[in-house]
Coordinates of C-alpha atoms in Angstrom, one line a residue:
X1 CA 3.8 12.5 4.2
X2 CA 2.5 13.2 0.8
X3 CA -1.3 13.8 0.2
X4 CA -1.8 10.2 -1.1
X5 CA -0.4 8.7 2.1
X6 CA -2.7 10.8 4.2
X7 CA -5.7 10.1 2.0
X8 CA -5.0 6.3 2.0
X9 CA -4.7 6.3 5.8
X10 CA -8.0 8.1 6.2
X11 CA -10.0 6.1 3.7
X12 CA -8.8 2.5 4.4
X13 CA -11.6 0.6 6.2
X14 CA -10.2 -1.4 9.1
X15 CA -12.2 -2.7 12.0
X16 CA -11.0 -3.3 15.5
X17 CA -9.6 -6.9 15.6
X18 CA -8.5 -7.0 12.0
X19 CA -5.1 -8.3 11.0
X20 CA -3.5 -6.0 8.5
X21 CA -0.6 -6.0 6.0
X22 CA 0.9 -2.6 5.1
X23 CA 3.2 -3.3 2.3
X24 CA 5.3 -0.7 0.5
X25 CA 5.0 0.9 3.9
X26 CA 7.6 3.6 3.6
X27 CA 7.7 5.5 6.9
X28 CA 4.8 3.5 8.2
X29 CA 2.0 6.1 8.1
X30 CA -0.7 3.6 7.3
X31 CA 0.8 1.1 9.8
X32 CA 0.6 3.6 12.6
X33 CA -2.9 4.8 11.6
X34 CA -4.2 1.2 11.3
X35 CA -2.9 0.2 14.7
X36 CA -3.5 3.4 16.7
X37 CA -6.6 5.0 15.1
X38 CA -8.4 2.2 13.4
X39 CA -7.6 -0.3 16.3
X40 CA -6.4 -3.2 14.1
X41 CA -5.4 -6.1 16.3
X42 CA -2.1 -6.7 14.6
X43 CA -0.3 -4.9 11.7
X44 CA 2.5 -6.4 9.6
X45 CA 4.5 -3.6 8.1
X46 CA 6.8 -4.4 5.2
X47 CA 9.2 -2.4 3.0
X48 CA 12.1 -3.4 0.8
X49 CA 14.2 -0.4 1.9
X50 CA 16.2 -0.9 5.1
X51 CA 16.1 2.8 5.9
X52 CA 12.3 2.8 5.7
X53 CA 12.1 -0.2 7.9
X54 CA 14.3 1.5 10.5
X55 CA 12.0 4.6 10.3
X56 CA 8.9 2.4 10.8
X57 CA 10.6 0.8 13.9
X58 CA 11.2 4.3 15.3
X59 CA 7.6 5.3 14.7
X60 CA 6.4 2.1 16.3
X61 CA 8.5 2.7 19.4
X62 CA 7.5 6.4 19.5
X63 CA 3.8 5.5 19.6
X64 CA 4.3 2.5 21.9
X65 CA 2.8 0.0 19.4
X66 CA 5.4 -2.8 19.8
X67 CA 2.7 -5.3 20.8
X68 CA 0.5 -4.5 17.8
X69 CA 3.0 -4.1 15.0
X70 CA 5.5 -6.5 13.4
X71 CA 8.0 -4.9 11.1
X72 CA 9.7 -6.7 8.2
X73 CA 12.4 -6.0 5.7
X74 CA 10.7 -7.7 2.8
X75 CA 9.7 -7.4 -0.8
X76 CA 6.0 -7.0 -0.4
X77 CA 5.1 -9.9 1.8
X78 CA 6.5 -11.1 5.1
X79 CA 8.1 -14.5 5.3
X80 CA 5.9 -15.2 8.3
X81 CA 2.8 -16.7 6.7
X82 CA -0.6 -15.4 7.7
X83 CA -4.0 -14.5 6.1
X84 CA -4.9 -10.8 6.4
X85 CA -8.3 -9.1 6.7
X86 CA -6.9 -6.0 4.9
X87 CA -3.9 -5.3 2.7
X88 CA -2.8 -1.7 2.3
X89 CA -0.3 -0.6 -0.4
X90 CA 1.0 2.7 -1.6
X91 CA 3.3 1.3 -4.3
X92 CA 5.7 3.2 -6.5
X93 CA 3.7 4.8 -9.4
X94 CA 6.2 5.8 -12.0
X95 CA 7.4 3.5 -14.8
X96 CA 11.1 4.4 -14.6
X97 CA 14.2 2.4 -13.7
X98 CA 15.4 3.4 -10.2
X99 CA 19.1 4.0 -9.6
X100 CA 19.0 2.9 -6.0
X101 CA 16.9 1.6 -3.1
X102 CA 15.7 5.1 -2.3
X103 CA 14.4 5.8 -5.8
X104 CA 12.6 2.4 -5.7
X105 CA 10.1 4.0 -3.4
X106 CA 8.8 6.2 -6.3
X107 CA 10.1 4.5 -9.5
X108 CA 9.3 1.0 -10.6
X109 CA 10.3 -0.1 -14.1
X110 CA 7.3 -1.7 -15.9
X111 CA 5.3 -1.5 -12.7
X112 CA 6.8 -4.8 -11.5
X113 CA 6.0 -4.1 -7.9
X114 CA 2.3 -3.5 -8.6
X115 CA 2.1 -6.6 -10.9
X116 CA 3.7 -8.8 -8.2
X117 CA 1.4 -7.5 -5.5
X118 CA -1.7 -8.1 -7.5
X119 CA -0.6 -11.5 -8.6
X120 CA 0.3 -12.8 -5.1
X121 CA -2.1 -11.0 -2.8
X122 CA -4.6 -13.8 -3.0
X123 CA -2.1 -16.1 -1.1
X124 CA -2.2 -13.6 1.8
X125 CA -5.7 -12.3 2.1
X126 CA -8.8 -13.9 3.5
X127 CA -11.6 -14.7 1.0
X128 CA -13.7 -11.7 2.0
X129 CA -10.6 -9.5 2.7
X130 CA -10.1 -6.1 1.1
X131 CA -7.1 -4.4 -0.5
X132 CA -6.6 -0.6 -0.4
X133 CA -4.3 0.8 -3.1
X134 CA -3.3 4.3 -4.0
X135 CA -2.4 5.5 -7.5
X136 CA -1.8 8.8 -9.2
X137 CA -2.5 10.3 -12.7
X138 CA 1.2 11.0 -13.4
X139 CA 1.3 7.2 -13.8
X140 CA -1.7 5.8 -15.7
X141 CA -5.1 5.1 -14.2
X142 CA -6.2 3.1 -17.3
X143 CA -3.2 0.7 -17.0
X144 CA -3.7 0.4 -13.2
X145 CA -7.4 -0.5 -13.6
X146 CA -6.6 -2.9 -16.4
X147 CA -4.0 -4.7 -14.2
X148 CA -6.6 -5.0 -11.4
X149 CA -9.2 -6.5 -13.8
X150 CA -6.6 -8.9 -15.3
X151 CA -5.8 -10.2 -11.8
X152 CA -9.5 -10.9 -11.2
X153 CA -10.3 -8.3 -8.6
X154 CA -13.4 -6.1 -8.5
X155 CA -12.7 -2.6 -7.6
X156 CA -14.2 0.8 -6.8
X157 CA -12.6 4.2 -6.5
X158 CA -13.4 5.3 -2.9
X159 CA -11.6 8.6 -2.9
X160 CA -9.7 11.1 -5.0
X161 CA -7.7 14.3 -4.2
X162 CA -6.0 17.0 -6.2
X163 CA -2.5 17.6 -4.8
X164 CA -2.7 21.0 -3.2
X165 CA 0.9 21.8 -4.3
X166 CA 0.2 20.9 -7.9
X167 CA -3.5 20.7 -9.0
X168 CA -2.5 18.8 -12.2
X169 CA -1.9 15.7 -9.9
X170 CA -4.8 13.6 -8.9
X171 CA -4.4 10.8 -6.3
X172 CA -7.0 8.0 -6.1
X173 CA -7.7 5.4 -3.5
X174 CA -9.1 2.1 -4.7
X175 CA -10.8 -0.7 -2.7
X176 CA -10.3 -4.2 -4.2
X177 CA -12.0 -7.5 -3.5
X178 CA -11.6 -10.9 -5.1
X179 CA -13.9 -11.4 -8.1

């Protein structure tokens, strides 16, 4: 896992009993942490990449979390409709056209994934629910914060970290609530 994934897992605020959506889940680091460490009641884990979904399923089996985690091959949101207490997302940061599904995990032309997530999250989150998002400075913090405001969320930066392998890179974790 990259430093942003670890930081997001540690900083997301999940209470025992919460129902959580981990979207753009990748290998499922936040999914496993939410279910196993934070004691979420149920975690929906979604990724658009079938290889990532297979990896999540292996991790769920490895940690014996089959009763607490539902895994979906999905573009951001599961088809199974529910309202979540918490939404977690570690979306692709870089505005660049991906060549394939693997590159889509880090490249996202015109930040379409982030825009779609912010536009549609209200349909899936409880009124007092929280969204935890990661972002990095090799993308654009100002654009990111502008998109959050444009979609009528209040936000605060709850953590930041310089990448130990490249101190020019800063990762941030944001907490969003509906305005």
